[in-house]
Tab-separated table of C-alpha atoms in Angstrom:
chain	number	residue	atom	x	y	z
A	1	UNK	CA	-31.548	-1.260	11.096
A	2	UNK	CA	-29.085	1.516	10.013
A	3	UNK	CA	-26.936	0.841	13.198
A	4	UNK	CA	-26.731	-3.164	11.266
A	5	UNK	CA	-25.935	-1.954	8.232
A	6	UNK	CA	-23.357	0.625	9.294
A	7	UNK	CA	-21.788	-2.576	11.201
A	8	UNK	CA	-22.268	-4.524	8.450
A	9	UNK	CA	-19.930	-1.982	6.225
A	10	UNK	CA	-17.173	-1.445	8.690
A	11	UNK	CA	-16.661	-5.256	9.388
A	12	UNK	CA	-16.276	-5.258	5.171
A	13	UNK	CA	-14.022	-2.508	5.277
A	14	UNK	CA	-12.072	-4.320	7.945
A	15	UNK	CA	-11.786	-7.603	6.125
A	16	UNK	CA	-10.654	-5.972	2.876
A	17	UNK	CA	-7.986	-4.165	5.424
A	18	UNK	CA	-9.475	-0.924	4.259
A	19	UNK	CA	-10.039	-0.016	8.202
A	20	UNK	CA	-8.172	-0.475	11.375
A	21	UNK	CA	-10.028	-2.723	14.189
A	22	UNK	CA	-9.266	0.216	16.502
A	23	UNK	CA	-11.146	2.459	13.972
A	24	UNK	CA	-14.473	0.006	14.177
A	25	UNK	CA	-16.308	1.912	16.664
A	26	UNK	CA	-15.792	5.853	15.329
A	27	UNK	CA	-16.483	4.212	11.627
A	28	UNK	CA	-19.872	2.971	12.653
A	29	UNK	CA	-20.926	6.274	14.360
A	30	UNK	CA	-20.078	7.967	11.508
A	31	UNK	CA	-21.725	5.356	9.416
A	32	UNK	CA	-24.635	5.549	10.839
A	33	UNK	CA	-24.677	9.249	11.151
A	34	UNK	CA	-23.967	9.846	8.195
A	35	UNK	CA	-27.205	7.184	6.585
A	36	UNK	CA	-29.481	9.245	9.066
A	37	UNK	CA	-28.636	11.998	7.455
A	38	UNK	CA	-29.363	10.730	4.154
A	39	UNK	CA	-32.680	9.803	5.403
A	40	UNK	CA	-33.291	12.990	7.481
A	41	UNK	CA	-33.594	16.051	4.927
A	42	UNK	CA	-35.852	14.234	2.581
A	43	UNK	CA	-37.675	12.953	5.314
A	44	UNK	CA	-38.298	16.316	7.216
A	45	UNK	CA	-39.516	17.806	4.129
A	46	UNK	CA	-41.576	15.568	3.075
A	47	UNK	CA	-43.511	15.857	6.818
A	48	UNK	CA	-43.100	19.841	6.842
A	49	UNK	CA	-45.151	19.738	3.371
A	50	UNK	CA	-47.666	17.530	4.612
A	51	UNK	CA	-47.868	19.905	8.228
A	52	UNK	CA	-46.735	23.331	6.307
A	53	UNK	CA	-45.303	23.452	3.279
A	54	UNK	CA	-42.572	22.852	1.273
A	55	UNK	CA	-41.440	26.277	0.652
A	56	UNK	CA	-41.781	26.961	4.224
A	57	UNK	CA	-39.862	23.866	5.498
A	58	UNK	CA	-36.827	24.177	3.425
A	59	UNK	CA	-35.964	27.882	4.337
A	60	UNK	CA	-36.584	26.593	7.562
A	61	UNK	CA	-34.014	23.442	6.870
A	62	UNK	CA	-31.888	25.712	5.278
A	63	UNK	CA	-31.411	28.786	7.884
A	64	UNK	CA	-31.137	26.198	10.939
A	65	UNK	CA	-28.456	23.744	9.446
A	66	UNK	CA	-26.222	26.548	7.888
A	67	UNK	CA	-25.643	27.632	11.250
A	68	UNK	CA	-25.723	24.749	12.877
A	69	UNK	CA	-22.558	23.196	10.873
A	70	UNK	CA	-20.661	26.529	12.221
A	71	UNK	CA	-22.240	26.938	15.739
A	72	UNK	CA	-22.696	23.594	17.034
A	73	UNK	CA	-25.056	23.541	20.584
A	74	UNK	CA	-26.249	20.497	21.931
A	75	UNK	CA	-25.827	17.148	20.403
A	76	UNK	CA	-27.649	13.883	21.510
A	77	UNK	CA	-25.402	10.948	22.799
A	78	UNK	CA	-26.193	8.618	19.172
A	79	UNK	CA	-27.217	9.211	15.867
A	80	UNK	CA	-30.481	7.891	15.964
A	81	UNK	CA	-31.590	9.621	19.202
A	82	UNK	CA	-30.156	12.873	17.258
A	83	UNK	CA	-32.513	11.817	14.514
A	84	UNK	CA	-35.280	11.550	16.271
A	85	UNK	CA	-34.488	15.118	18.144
A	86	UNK	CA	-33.733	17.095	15.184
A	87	UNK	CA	-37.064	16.222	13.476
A	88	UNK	CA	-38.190	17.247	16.910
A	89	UNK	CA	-36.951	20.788	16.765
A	90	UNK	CA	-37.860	21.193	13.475
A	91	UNK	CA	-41.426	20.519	14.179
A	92	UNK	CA	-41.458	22.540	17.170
A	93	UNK	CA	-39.715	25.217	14.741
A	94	UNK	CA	-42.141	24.692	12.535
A	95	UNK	CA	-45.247	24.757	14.535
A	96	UNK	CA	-44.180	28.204	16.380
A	97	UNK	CA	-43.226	29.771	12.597
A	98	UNK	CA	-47.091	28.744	11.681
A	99	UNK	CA	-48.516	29.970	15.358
A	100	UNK	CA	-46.365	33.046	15.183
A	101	UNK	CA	-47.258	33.804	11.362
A	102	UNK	CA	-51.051	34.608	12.907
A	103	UNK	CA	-50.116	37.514	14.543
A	104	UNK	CA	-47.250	40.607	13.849
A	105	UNK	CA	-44.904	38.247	11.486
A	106	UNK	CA	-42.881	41.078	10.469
A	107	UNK	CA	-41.921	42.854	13.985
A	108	UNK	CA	-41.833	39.100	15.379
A	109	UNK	CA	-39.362	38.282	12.893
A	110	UNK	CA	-37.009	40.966	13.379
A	111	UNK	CA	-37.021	40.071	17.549
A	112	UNK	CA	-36.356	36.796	16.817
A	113	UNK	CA	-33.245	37.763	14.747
A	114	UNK	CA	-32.328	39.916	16.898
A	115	UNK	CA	-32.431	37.769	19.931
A	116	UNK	CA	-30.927	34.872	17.895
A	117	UNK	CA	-27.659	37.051	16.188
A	118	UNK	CA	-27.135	38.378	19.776
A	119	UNK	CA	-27.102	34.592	21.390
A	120	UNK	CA	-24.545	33.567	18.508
A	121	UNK	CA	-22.341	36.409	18.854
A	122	UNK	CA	-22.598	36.635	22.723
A	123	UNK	CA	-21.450	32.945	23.052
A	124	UNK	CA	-19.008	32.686	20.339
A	125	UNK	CA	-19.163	29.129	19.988
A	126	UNK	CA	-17.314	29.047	16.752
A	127	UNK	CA	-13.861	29.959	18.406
A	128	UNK	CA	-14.198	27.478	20.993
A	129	UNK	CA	-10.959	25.979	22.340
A	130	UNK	CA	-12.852	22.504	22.449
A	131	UNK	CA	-12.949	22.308	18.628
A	132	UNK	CA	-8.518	22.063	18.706
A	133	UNK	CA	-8.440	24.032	15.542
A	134	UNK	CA	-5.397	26.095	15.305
A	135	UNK	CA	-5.146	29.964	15.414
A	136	UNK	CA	-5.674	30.171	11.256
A	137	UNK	CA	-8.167	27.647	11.302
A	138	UNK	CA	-10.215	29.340	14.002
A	139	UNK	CA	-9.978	32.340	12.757
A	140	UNK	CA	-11.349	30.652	9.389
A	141	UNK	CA	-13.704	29.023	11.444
A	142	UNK	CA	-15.169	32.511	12.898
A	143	UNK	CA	-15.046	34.485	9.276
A	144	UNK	CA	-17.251	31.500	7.541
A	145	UNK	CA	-19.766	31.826	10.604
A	146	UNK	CA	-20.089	35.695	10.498
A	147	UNK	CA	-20.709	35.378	6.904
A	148	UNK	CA	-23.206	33.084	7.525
A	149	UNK	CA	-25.065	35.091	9.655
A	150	UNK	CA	-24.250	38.277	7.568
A	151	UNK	CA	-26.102	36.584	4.672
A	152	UNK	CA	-28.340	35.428	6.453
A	153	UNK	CA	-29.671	38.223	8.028
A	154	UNK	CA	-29.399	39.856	4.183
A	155	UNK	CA	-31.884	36.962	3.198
A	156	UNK	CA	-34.612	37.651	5.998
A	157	UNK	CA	-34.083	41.565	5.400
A	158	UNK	CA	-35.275	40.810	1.574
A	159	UNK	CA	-37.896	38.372	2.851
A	160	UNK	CA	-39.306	40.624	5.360
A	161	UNK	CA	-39.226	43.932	3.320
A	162	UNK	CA	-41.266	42.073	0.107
A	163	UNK	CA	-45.137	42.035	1.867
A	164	UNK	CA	-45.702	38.684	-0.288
A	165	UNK	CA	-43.292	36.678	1.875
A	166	UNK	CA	-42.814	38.140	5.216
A	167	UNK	CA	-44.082	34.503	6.489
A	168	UNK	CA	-41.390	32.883	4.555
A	169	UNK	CA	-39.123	35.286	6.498
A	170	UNK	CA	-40.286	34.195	9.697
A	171	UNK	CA	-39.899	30.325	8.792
A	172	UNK	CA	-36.225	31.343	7.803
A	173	UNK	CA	-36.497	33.067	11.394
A	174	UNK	CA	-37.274	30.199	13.158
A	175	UNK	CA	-34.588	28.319	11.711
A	176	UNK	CA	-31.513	31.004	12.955
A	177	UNK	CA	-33.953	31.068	16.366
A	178	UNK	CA	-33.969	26.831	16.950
A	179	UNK	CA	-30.116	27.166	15.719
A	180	UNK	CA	-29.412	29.672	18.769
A	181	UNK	CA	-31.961	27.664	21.056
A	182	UNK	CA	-29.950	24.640	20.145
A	183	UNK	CA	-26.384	26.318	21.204
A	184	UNK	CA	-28.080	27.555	24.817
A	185	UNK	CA	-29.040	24.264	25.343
A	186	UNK	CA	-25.680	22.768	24.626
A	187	UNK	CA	-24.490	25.235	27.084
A	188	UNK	CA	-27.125	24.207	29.678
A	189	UNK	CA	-26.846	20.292	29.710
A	190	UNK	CA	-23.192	20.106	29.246
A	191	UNK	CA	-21.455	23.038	30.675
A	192	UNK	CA	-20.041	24.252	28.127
A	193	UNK	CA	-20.595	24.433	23.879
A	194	UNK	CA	-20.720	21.259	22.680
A	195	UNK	CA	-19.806	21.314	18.684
């Protein structure tokens, strides 16, 4: 249905001679990705309150796709097989952030920051030479992702330290943790960083 629609709009935009016929294809993926998305955030939330909660699922939403604009990882071939993945991964996030929340949340938390910051920084996947940025723009590229994780990591240090919402830490946990698990993968099924 969206895949229609986004076909619909780019034959439009071709009539009016608002788009190129050789631009048909990338407008409909982006099209298409880009109603998914629309659908996808309010969508996700609304499951993660019904599974979790609300509270839990947007720090959740929040930590993962921060980093996951800047790091990249693995991507699925079309946008509605990414859909259908990412609300996937957060599930699975969101299960092991309500499994994990049963037993030491705090010192759980800080190994899965740990682990996750280390992944991130060990990889460096947001200097790649696949992304054709230039010099400036890479360098741009890698100061916006270390603040990121600098703030971050500030955010589940004051989550963690108040004892009222050390669990709310660890959901923000899970998020940087599927955003690193994410970047491995994209490593592991395509060679190389995929962003």
């Amino acid at each position: 249905m969206v895949s229609k629609l986004s076909e619909s709009i780019a034959l439009f935009l071709i009539q009016k001679n608002c788009l190129d016929k050789q631009e048909y294809e990338s407008a409909v993926y982006v099209l298409t990705k880009r109603f998914l998305t629309l659908f996808y955030f309010p969508f996700v939330l609304l499951i993660g309150s019904i599974t979790y909660s609300f509270g839990h699922t947007l720090l959740f939403l929040v930590a993962c796709s921060l980093l996951r604009q800047r790091v990249g990882g693995y991507h699925a071939p079309t946008p509605p097989r990414c859909f259908i993945g990412s609300i996937g991964v957060v599930m699975l996030g969101m299960f092991l952030s309500r499994m994990l929340s049963k037993i030491y949340p705090r010192t759980l938390s800080v190994c899965l920051l740990l682990i996750s910051i280390l992944i991130i920084l060990a990889i460096k996947p947001y200097s790649h030479p696949a992304l054709g940025l230039s010099l400036e723009e890479l360098e741009a590229n890698r100061k916006r992702a270390y603040l990121i994780i600098i703030g971050e990591v500030i955010i589940t240090t004051g989550l963690l330290l108040n004892p009222r919402s050390i669990v709310y830490g660890l959901s923000f946990c899970c998020g940087i943790f599927c955003a690193a698990c994410l970047l491995l993968l994209g490593i592991f099924k395509k060679g190389e960083c995929e962003l």
